[in-house]
């Protein structure tokens, strides 16, 4: 186990991550849509992290953690608890390095998610869908395997890795007035803050959150972390609460947080599929939803939108 | 009316088209998927023409025709008959030049297609869903408006425009062993042949066709054009027959034509949505379907696949 998980990552950590993960991730393209520009009055730039091989930006942070391990720790591999993109991206990165990856997942997680983790060689240990069972099971798995715990977002290596996305974004667009990303645990938003606060301090960082899981919004307004027990939203990548590291970045560098209803999220998702012709997750439709809802805040601006992932159950689309 | 519609377009026509349409189209990105490479044994490069603003490669040929008109003809605008991407792409190009676009469409065409044409300022005249009604209605519309007829594919300006796609494709990939594209009327395939026969004569051009609309396959084998009356396939962009200009290119430059069943097309479409995270039409899933079906022909090769379009009715997906 590393003992610096509570350290705030620095801009140099992000630069080191960029070098480290370059062979293992894609420099994803930027998309634009005249139609969505007209509709919003903003000049939108979409950074397509759904086009990473495992379909989500989380491959950046996961790869930074995996490829930063020393040889001794690498032999024991990595471990995490997640039922989402972090589990598959960590498995993917571990597979590329040829080291073990142990994932604790609720037995109720969708079969498709389990299949993806296994396709990338991750070993799943199932727990009951409760925090106590997850923690107990994870402690056991970690004790048995010695795998290095890579938290889905509250880990400086993960945040530094996610920060590489904004660096590419600024290089590919010649600058932006603001960057909008969804917020759940705050990994992507923290990485964005980390990079932009040094590289482009005039670029605002805006977080987009589902109304039905608006703990970050309420934390931001209250000035301290508020964690909800079990929020329910279609944006299933955004259910988790802020933690100390991500709260640090949200508190200090985020300009504003806006929220959107379930219906607004679904509408924005369908609009993206139709006009960007991309498969995107509900979670990453939240930025477009809040832009459409608060046009005055974005009109006339150069707005970067992080399309965080594209892993969707095609048999269960929310508009069918 | 131009009187050179029957002329075979040349490589120089394609180069002139490239210059002419550059401000009006996107240089679309290339995508790759480690997963699909493993599955097929080939090294696949996908050229994302679904990411053109109106969602299809046809904006290339349509823009070449529209922006090549002299001022006098431009005032009278353009006219066509089409219920698919050509209608919306021609309307889009005409809108960008600020000239009229008249489209004859069967009254039974999907509302979404009509909406798109109108969104781009195209004027629709409805006809009955029969060849005689279409021809009669179109003749009347053309006589009344004087619009220049831009055929969806059997027009040298259109073929030269479509040929610009392969030029970009070769530049973006540093060369390919073969390029696979779907074949309907043969506009994209002809443009591909036009460009590659000069630029990269060692690169094979392979056409992919639905089994249930395999008139190009049968024409290719027979050595003369065979046109079906009313083929039915989910690949609704590929229903039309070859014409003299496109047959010229198919006959002289296509290496092979493979076919796929409806089920194979739907499977390949879903696979593309899942692993490329892109919205693609059934028509442009046919290349992946034939590659999966004929692995030996493609294994170990650098294979370019033209993703021709992404305009899909999201409320009626073939796997739901």
JSON list of N, CA and C in Angstrom, two decimals, chain A residues 238-293:
[
{"chain": "A", "resi": 238, "resn": "UNK", "atom": "N", "xyz": [-22.97, 8.72, -11.61]},
{"chain": "A", "resi": 238, "resn": "UNK", "atom": "CA", "xyz": [-22.85, 9.90, -10.76]},
{"chain": "A", "resi": 238, "resn": "UNK", "atom": "C", "xyz": [-23.50, 9.73, -9.39]},
{"chain": "A", "resi": 239, "resn": "UNK", "atom": "N", "xyz": [-23.55, 8.48, -8.92]},
{"chain": "A", "resi": 239, "resn": "UNK", "atom": "CA", "xyz": [-24.26, 8.20, -7.67]},
{"chain": "A", "resi": 239, "resn": "UNK", "atom": "C", "xyz": [-23.41, 8.43, -6.44]},
{"chain": "A", "resi": 240, "resn": "UNK", "atom": "N", "xyz": [-22.10, 8.42, -6.59]},
{"chain": "A", "resi": 240, "resn": "UNK", "atom": "CA", "xyz": [-21.21, 8.41, -5.43]},
{"chain": "A", "resi": 240, "resn": "UNK", "atom": "C", "xyz": [-20.93, 9.82, -4.91]},
{"chain": "A", "resi": 241, "resn": "UNK", "atom": "N", "xyz": [-20.58, 9.93, -3.62]},
{"chain": "A", "resi": 241, "resn": "UNK", "atom": "CA", "xyz": [-20.37, 11.25, -3.02]},
{"chain": "A", "resi": 241, "resn": "UNK", "atom": "C", "xyz": [-18.92, 11.75, -3.19]},
{"chain": "A", "resi": 242, "resn": "UNK", "atom": "N", "xyz": [-18.74, 13.04, -3.00]},
{"chain": "A", "resi": 242, "resn": "UNK", "atom": "CA", "xyz": [-17.40, 13.62, -2.93]},
{"chain": "A", "resi": 242, "resn": "UNK", "atom": "C", "xyz": [-16.63, 13.02, -1.75]},
{"chain": "A", "resi": 243, "resn": "UNK", "atom": "N", "xyz": [-15.29, 13.03, -1.86]},
{"chain": "A", "resi": 243, "resn": "UNK", "atom": "CA", "xyz": [-14.41, 12.63, -0.75]},
{"chain": "A", "resi": 243, "resn": "UNK", "atom": "C", "xyz": [-13.40, 13.76, -0.54]},
{"chain": "A", "resi": 244, "resn": "UNK", "atom": "N", "xyz": [-12.55, 13.61, 0.46]},
{"chain": "A", "resi": 244, "resn": "UNK", "atom": "CA", "xyz": [-11.70, 14.76, 0.82]},
{"chain": "A", "resi": 244, "resn": "UNK", "atom": "C", "xyz": [-10.87, 15.34, -0.32]},
{"chain": "A", "resi": 245, "resn": "UNK", "atom": "N", "xyz": [-10.25, 14.46, -1.13]},
{"chain": "A", "resi": 245, "resn": "UNK", "atom": "CA", "xyz": [-9.40, 14.97, -2.21]},
{"chain": "A", "resi": 245, "resn": "UNK", "atom": "C", "xyz": [-10.20, 15.70, -3.27]},
{"chain": "A", "resi": 246, "resn": "UNK", "atom": "N", "xyz": [-11.31, 15.10, -3.67]},
{"chain": "A", "resi": 246, "resn": "UNK", "atom": "CA", "xyz": [-12.10, 15.73, -4.74]},
{"chain": "A", "resi": 246, "resn": "UNK", "atom": "C", "xyz": [-12.81, 16.98, -4.21]},
{"chain": "A", "resi": 247, "resn": "UNK", "atom": "N", "xyz": [-13.20, 16.95, -2.94]},
{"chain": "A", "resi": 247, "resn": "UNK", "atom": "CA", "xyz": [-13.80, 18.14, -2.33]},
{"chain": "A", "resi": 247, "resn": "UNK", "atom": "C", "xyz": [-12.83, 19.31, -2.33]},
{"chain": "A", "resi": 248, "resn": "UNK", "atom": "N", "xyz": [-11.56, 19.01, -2.10]},
{"chain": "A", "resi": 248, "resn": "UNK", "atom": "CA", "xyz": [-10.53, 20.05, -2.16]},
{"chain": "A", "resi": 248, "resn": "UNK", "atom": "C", "xyz": [-10.59, 20.81, -3.48]},
{"chain": "A", "resi": 249, "resn": "UNK", "atom": "N", "xyz": [-10.67, 20.07, -4.58]},
{"chain": "A", "resi": 249, "resn": "UNK", "atom": "CA", "xyz": [-10.68, 20.73, -5.90]},
{"chain": "A", "resi": 249, "resn": "UNK", "atom": "C", "xyz": [-12.01, 21.43, -6.18]},
{"chain": "A", "resi": 250, "resn": "UNK", "atom": "N", "xyz": [-13.10, 20.78, -5.81]},
{"chain": "A", "resi": 250, "resn": "UNK", "atom": "CA", "xyz": [-14.43, 21.37, -6.04]},
{"chain": "A", "resi": 250, "resn": "UNK", "atom": "C", "xyz": [-14.53, 22.70, -5.29]},
{"chain": "A", "resi": 251, "resn": "UNK", "atom": "N", "xyz": [-14.14, 22.65, -4.02]},
{"chain": "A", "resi": 251, "resn": "UNK", "atom": "CA", "xyz": [-14.25, 23.83, -3.15]},
{"chain": "A", "resi": 251, "resn": "UNK", "atom": "C", "xyz": [-13.40, 24.99, -3.68]},
{"chain": "A", "resi": 252, "resn": "UNK", "atom": "N", "xyz": [-12.21, 24.68, -4.16]},
{"chain": "A", "resi": 252, "resn": "UNK", "atom": "CA", "xyz": [-11.26, 25.74, -4.51]},
{"chain": "A", "resi": 252, "resn": "UNK", "atom": "C", "xyz": [-11.30, 26.19, -5.96]},
{"chain": "A", "resi": 253, "resn": "UNK", "atom": "N", "xyz": [-11.75, 25.33, -6.86]},
{"chain": "A", "resi": 253, "resn": "UNK", "atom": "CA", "xyz": [-11.57, 25.68, -8.28]},
{"chain": "A", "resi": 253, "resn": "UNK", "atom": "C", "xyz": [-12.82, 25.63, -9.14]},
{"chain": "A", "resi": 254, "resn": "UNK", "atom": "N", "xyz": [-13.89, 25.03, -8.64]},
{"chain": "A", "resi": 254, "resn": "UNK", "atom": "CA", "xyz": [-15.10, 24.95, -9.48]},
{"chain": "A", "resi": 254, "resn": "UNK", "atom": "C", "xyz": [-15.83, 26.29, -9.42]},
{"chain": "A", "resi": 255, "resn": "UNK", "atom": "N", "xyz": [-16.24, 26.81, -10.58]},
{"chain": "A", "resi": 255, "resn": "UNK", "atom": "CA", "xyz": [-16.94, 28.10, -10.63]},
{"chain": "A", "resi": 255, "resn": "UNK", "atom": "C", "xyz": [-18.40, 27.96, -10.27]},
{"chain": "A", "resi": 256, "resn": "UNK", "atom": "N", "xyz": [-19.02, 26.89, -10.75]},
{"chain": "A", "resi": 256, "resn": "UNK", "atom": "CA", "xyz": [-20.44, 26.72, -10.46]},
{"chain": "A", "resi": 256, "resn": "UNK", "atom": "C", "xyz": [-20.85, 25.27, -10.70]},
{"chain": "A", "resi": 257, "resn": "UNK", "atom": "N", "xyz": [-21.94, 24.88, -10.06]},
{"chain": "A", "resi": 257, "resn": "UNK", "atom": "CA", "xyz": [-22.53, 23.56, -10.30]},
{"chain": "A", "resi": 257, "resn": "UNK", "atom": "C", "xyz": [-23.99, 23.78, -10.68]},
{"chain": "A", "resi": 258, "resn": "UNK", "atom": "N", "xyz": [-24.42, 23.18, -11.79]},
{"chain": "A", "resi": 258, "resn": "UNK", "atom": "CA", "xyz": [-25.82, 23.26, -12.21]},
{"chain": "A", "resi": 258, "resn": "UNK", "atom": "C", "xyz": [-26.40, 21.84, -12.20]},
{"chain": "A", "resi": 259, "resn": "UNK", "atom": "N", "xyz": [-27.72, 21.77, -12.04]},
{"chain": "A", "resi": 259, "resn": "UNK", "atom": "CA", "xyz": [-28.36, 20.45, -12.01]},
{"chain": "A", "resi": 259, "resn": "UNK", "atom": "C", "xyz": [-29.43, 20.32, -13.10]},
{"chain": "A", "resi": 260, "resn": "UNK", "atom": "N", "xyz": [-29.74, 19.07, -13.45]},
{"chain": "A", "resi": 260, "resn": "UNK", "atom": "CA", "xyz": [-30.76, 18.79, -14.46]},
{"chain": "A", "resi": 260, "resn": "UNK", "atom": "C", "xyz": [-31.64, 17.64, -14.00]},
{"chain": "A", "resi": 261, "resn": "UNK", "atom": "N", "xyz": [-32.90, 17.69, -14.42]},
{"chain": "A", "resi": 261, "resn": "UNK", "atom": "CA", "xyz": [-33.87, 16.64, -14.07]},
{"chain": "A", "resi": 261, "resn": "UNK", "atom": "C", "xyz": [-33.64, 15.39, -14.91]},
{"chain": "A", "resi": 262, "resn": "UNK", "atom": "N", "xyz": [-34.25, 14.31, -14.50]},
{"chain": "A", "resi": 262, "resn": "UNK", "atom": "CA", "xyz": [-34.13, 13.05, -15.25]},
{"chain": "A", "resi": 262, "resn": "UNK", "atom": "C", "xyz": [-34.60, 13.24, -16.70]},
{"chain": "A", "resi": 263, "resn": "UNK", "atom": "N", "xyz": [-35.72, 13.94, -16.86]},
{"chain": "A", "resi": 263, "resn": "UNK", "atom": "CA", "xyz": [-36.26, 14.13, -18.21]},
{"chain": "A", "resi": 263, "resn": "UNK", "atom": "C", "xyz": [-35.31, 14.96, -19.06]},
{"chain": "A", "resi": 264, "resn": "UNK", "atom": "N", "xyz": [-34.74, 16.00, -18.45]},
{"chain": "A", "resi": 264, "resn": "UNK", "atom": "CA", "xyz": [-33.79, 16.83, -19.20]},
{"chain": "A", "resi": 264, "resn": "UNK", "atom": "C", "xyz": [-32.54, 16.05, -19.59]},
{"chain": "A", "resi": 265, "resn": "UNK", "atom": "N", "xyz": [-32.12, 15.15, -18.72]},
{"chain": "A", "resi": 265, "resn": "UNK", "atom": "CA", "xyz": [-30.94, 14.33, -19.02]},
{"chain": "A", "resi": 265, "resn": "UNK", "atom": "C", "xyz": [-31.23, 13.39, -20.20]},
{"chain": "A", "resi": 266, "resn": "UNK", "atom": "N", "xyz": [-32.39, 12.75, -20.15]},
{"chain": "A", "resi": 266, "resn": "UNK", "atom": "CA", "xyz": [-32.76, 11.82, -21.22]},
{"chain": "A", "resi": 266, "resn": "UNK", "atom": "C", "xyz": [-32.91, 12.56, -22.56]},
{"chain": "A", "resi": 267, "resn": "UNK", "atom": "N", "xyz": [-33.54, 13.74, -22.51]},
{"chain": "A", "resi": 267, "resn": "UNK", "atom": "CA", "xyz": [-33.68, 14.52, -23.74]},
{"chain": "A", "resi": 267, "resn": "UNK", "atom": "C", "xyz": [-32.32, 14.89, -24.32]},
{"chain": "A", "resi": 268, "resn": "UNK", "atom": "N", "xyz": [-31.41, 15.31, -23.45]},
{"chain": "A", "resi": 268, "resn": "UNK", "atom": "CA", "xyz": [-30.07, 15.71, -23.93]},
{"chain": "A", "resi": 268, "resn": "UNK", "atom": "C", "xyz": [-29.31, 14.51, -24.45]},
{"chain": "A", "resi": 269, "resn": "UNK", "atom": "N", "xyz": [-29.52, 13.36, -23.84]},
{"chain": "A", "resi": 269, "resn": "UNK", "atom": "CA", "xyz": [-28.86, 12.13, -24.29]},
{"chain": "A", "resi": 269, "resn": "UNK", "atom": "C", "xyz": [-29.34, 11.78, -25.70]},
{"chain": "A", "resi": 270, "resn": "UNK", "atom": "N", "xyz": [-30.64, 11.82, -25.90]},
{"chain": "A", "resi": 270, "resn": "UNK", "atom": "CA", "xyz": [-31.19, 11.47, -27.21]},
{"chain": "A", "resi": 270, "resn": "UNK", "atom": "C", "xyz": [-30.75, 12.49, -28.28]},
{"chain": "A", "resi": 271, "resn": "UNK", "atom": "N", "xyz": [-30.72, 13.74, -27.88]},
{"chain": "A", "resi": 271, "resn": "UNK", "atom": "CA", "xyz": [-30.27, 14.81, -28.78]},
{"chain": "A", "resi": 271, "resn": "UNK", "atom": "C", "xyz": [-28.81, 14.57, -29.21]},
{"chain": "A", "resi": 272, "resn": "UNK", "atom": "N", "xyz": [-27.99, 14.14, -28.27]},
{"chain": "A", "resi": 272, "resn": "UNK", "atom": "CA", "xyz": [-26.58, 13.86, -28.58]},
{"chain": "A", "resi": 272, "resn": "UNK", "atom": "C", "xyz": [-26.46, 12.67, -29.53]},
{"chain": "A", "resi": 273, "resn": "UNK", "atom": "N", "xyz": [-27.22, 11.64, -29.25]},
{"chain": "A", "resi": 273, "resn": "UNK", "atom": "CA", "xyz": [-27.19, 10.46, -30.13]},
{"chain": "A", "resi": 273, "resn": "UNK", "atom": "C", "xyz": [-27.59, 10.87, -31.55]},
{"chain": "A", "resi": 274, "resn": "UNK", "atom": "N", "xyz": [-28.62, 11.70, -31.62]},
{"chain": "A", "resi": 274, "resn": "UNK", "atom": "CA", "xyz": [-29.17, 12.06, -32.93]},
{"chain": "A", "resi": 274, "resn": "UNK", "atom": "C", "xyz": [-28.23, 12.98, -33.70]},
{"chain": "A", "resi": 275, "resn": "UNK", "atom": "N", "xyz": [-27.70, 14.01, -33.05]},
{"chain": "A", "resi": 275, "resn": "UNK", "atom": "CA", "xyz": [-26.97, 15.03, -33.79]},
{"chain": "A", "resi": 275, "resn": "UNK", "atom": "C", "xyz": [-25.46, 14.85, -33.74]},
{"chain": "A", "resi": 276, "resn": "UNK", "atom": "N", "xyz": [-24.93, 14.20, -32.73]},
{"chain": "A", "resi": 276, "resn": "UNK", "atom": "CA", "xyz": [-23.50, 13.88, -32.72]},
{"chain": "A", "resi": 276, "resn": "UNK", "atom": "C", "xyz": [-23.26, 12.47, -33.25]},
{"chain": "A", "resi": 277, "resn": "UNK", "atom": "N", "xyz": [-24.34, 11.71, -33.42]},
{"chain": "A", "resi": 277, "resn": "UNK", "atom": "CA", "xyz": [-24.24, 10.31, -33.87]},
{"chain": "A", "resi": 277, "resn": "UNK", "atom": "C", "xyz": [-23.24, 9.53, -33.01]},
{"chain": "A", "resi": 278, "resn": "UNK", "atom": "N", "xyz": [-23.33, 9.75, -31.70]},
{"chain": "A", "resi": 278, "resn": "UNK", "atom": "CA", "xyz": [-22.45, 9.03, -30.78]},
{"chain": "A", "resi": 278, "resn": "UNK", "atom": "C", "xyz": [-23.29, 8.35, -29.72]},
{"chain": "A", "resi": 279, "resn": "UNK", "atom": "N", "xyz": [-22.81, 7.18, -29.29]},
{"chain": "A", "resi": 279, "resn": "UNK", "atom": "CA", "xyz": [-23.41, 6.49, -28.16]},
{"chain": "A", "resi": 279, "resn": "UNK", "atom": "C", "xyz": [-22.76, 7.06, -26.90]},
{"chain": "A", "resi": 280, "resn": "UNK", "atom": "N", "xyz": [-23.55, 7.75, -26.11]},
{"chain": "A", "resi": 280, "resn": "UNK", "atom": "CA", "xyz": [-23.03, 8.30, -24.85]},
{"chain": "A", "resi": 280, "resn": "UNK", "atom": "C", "xyz": [-23.91, 7.84, -23.70]},
{"chain": "A", "resi": 281, "resn": "UNK", "atom": "N", "xyz": [-23.30, 7.76, -22.52]},
{"chain": "A", "resi": 281, "resn": "UNK", "atom": "CA", "xyz": [-24.03, 7.34, -21.33]},
{"chain": "A", "resi": 281, "resn": "UNK", "atom": "C", "xyz": [-24.94, 8.46, -20.83]},
{"chain": "A", "resi": 282, "resn": "UNK", "atom": "N", "xyz": [-25.96, 8.09, -20.07]},
{"chain": "A", "resi": 282, "resn": "UNK", "atom": "CA", "xyz": [-26.80, 9.13, -19.46]},
{"chain": "A", "resi": 282, "resn": "UNK", "atom": "C", "xyz": [-25.95, 10.13, -18.66]},
{"chain": "A", "resi": 283, "resn": "UNK", "atom": "N", "xyz": [-24.97, 9.63, -17.93]},
{"chain": "A", "resi": 283, "resn": "UNK", "atom": "CA", "xyz": [-24.15, 10.51, -17.08]},
{"chain": "A", "resi": 283, "resn": "UNK", "atom": "C", "xyz": [-23.53, 11.65, -17.86]},
{"chain": "A", "resi": 284, "resn": "UNK", "atom": "N", "xyz": [-23.09, 11.38, -19.09]},
{"chain": "A", "resi": 284, "resn": "UNK", "atom": "CA", "xyz": [-22.39, 12.45, -19.80]},
{"chain": "A", "resi": 284, "resn": "UNK", "atom": "C", "xyz": [-23.33, 13.26, -20.67]},
{"chain": "A", "resi": 285, "resn": "UNK", "atom": "N", "xyz": [-24.63, 13.04, -20.53]},
{"chain": "A", "resi": 285, "resn": "UNK", "atom": "CA", "xyz": [-25.60, 13.94, -21.16]},
{"chain": "A", "resi": 285, "resn": "UNK", "atom": "C", "xyz": [-25.95, 15.09, -20.21]},
{"chain": "A", "resi": 286, "resn": "UNK", "atom": "N", "xyz": [-25.55, 14.99, -18.95]},
{"chain": "A", "resi": 286, "resn": "UNK", "atom": "CA", "xyz": [-25.91, 16.03, -17.97]},
{"chain": "A", "resi": 286, "resn": "UNK", "atom": "C", "xyz": [-25.33, 17.40, -18.35]},
{"chain": "A", "resi": 287, "resn": "UNK", "atom": "N", "xyz": [-24.07, 17.48, -18.80]},
{"chain": "A", "resi": 287, "resn": "UNK", "atom": "CA", "xyz": [-23.56, 18.78, -19.24]},
{"chain": "A", "resi": 287, "resn": "UNK", "atom": "C", "xyz": [-24.42, 19.44, -20.32]},
{"chain": "A", "resi": 288, "resn": "UNK", "atom": "N", "xyz": [-24.77, 18.71, -21.37]},
{"chain": "A", "resi": 288, "resn": "UNK", "atom": "CA", "xyz": [-25.59, 19.33, -22.41]},
{"chain": "A", "resi": 288, "resn": "UNK", "atom": "C", "xyz": [-26.95, 19.73, -21.85]},
{"chain": "A", "resi": 289, "resn": "UNK", "atom": "N", "xyz": [-27.47, 18.90, -20.95]},
{"chain": "A", "resi": 289, "resn": "UNK", "atom": "CA", "xyz": [-28.77, 19.23, -20.33]},
{"chain": "A", "resi": 289, "resn": "UNK", "atom": "C", "xyz": [-28.70, 20.56, -19.57]},
{"chain": "A", "resi": 290, "resn": "UNK", "atom": "N", "xyz": [-27.64, 20.77, -18.81]},
{"chain": "A", "resi": 290, "resn": "UNK", "atom": "CA", "xyz": [-27.57, 22.03, -18.03]},
{"chain": "A", "resi": 290, "resn": "UNK", "atom": "C", "xyz": [-27.26, 23.23, -18.93]},
{"chain": "A", "resi": 291, "resn": "UNK", "atom": "N", "xyz": [-26.56, 22.99, -20.05]},
{"chain": "A", "resi": 291, "resn": "UNK", "atom": "CA", "xyz": [-26.30, 24.09, -20.99]},
{"chain": "A", "resi": 291, "resn": "UNK", "atom": "C", "xyz": [-27.60, 24.53, -21.66]},
{"chain": "A", "resi": 292, "resn": "UNK", "atom": "N", "xyz": [-28.43, 23.55, -22.04]},
{"chain": "A", "resi": 292, "resn": "UNK", "atom": "CA", "xyz": [-29.71, 23.87, -22.67]},
{"chain": "A", "resi": 292, "resn": "UNK", "atom": "C", "xyz": [-30.65, 24.58, -21.69]},
{"chain": "A", "resi": 293, "resn": "UNK", "atom": "N", "xyz": [-30.49, 24.25, -20.41]},
{"chain": "A", "resi": 293, "resn": "UNK", "atom": "CA", "xyz": [-31.37, 24.79, -19.38]},
{"chain": "A", "resi": 293, "resn": "UNK", "atom": "C", "xyz": [-30.95, 26.18, -18.92]}
]
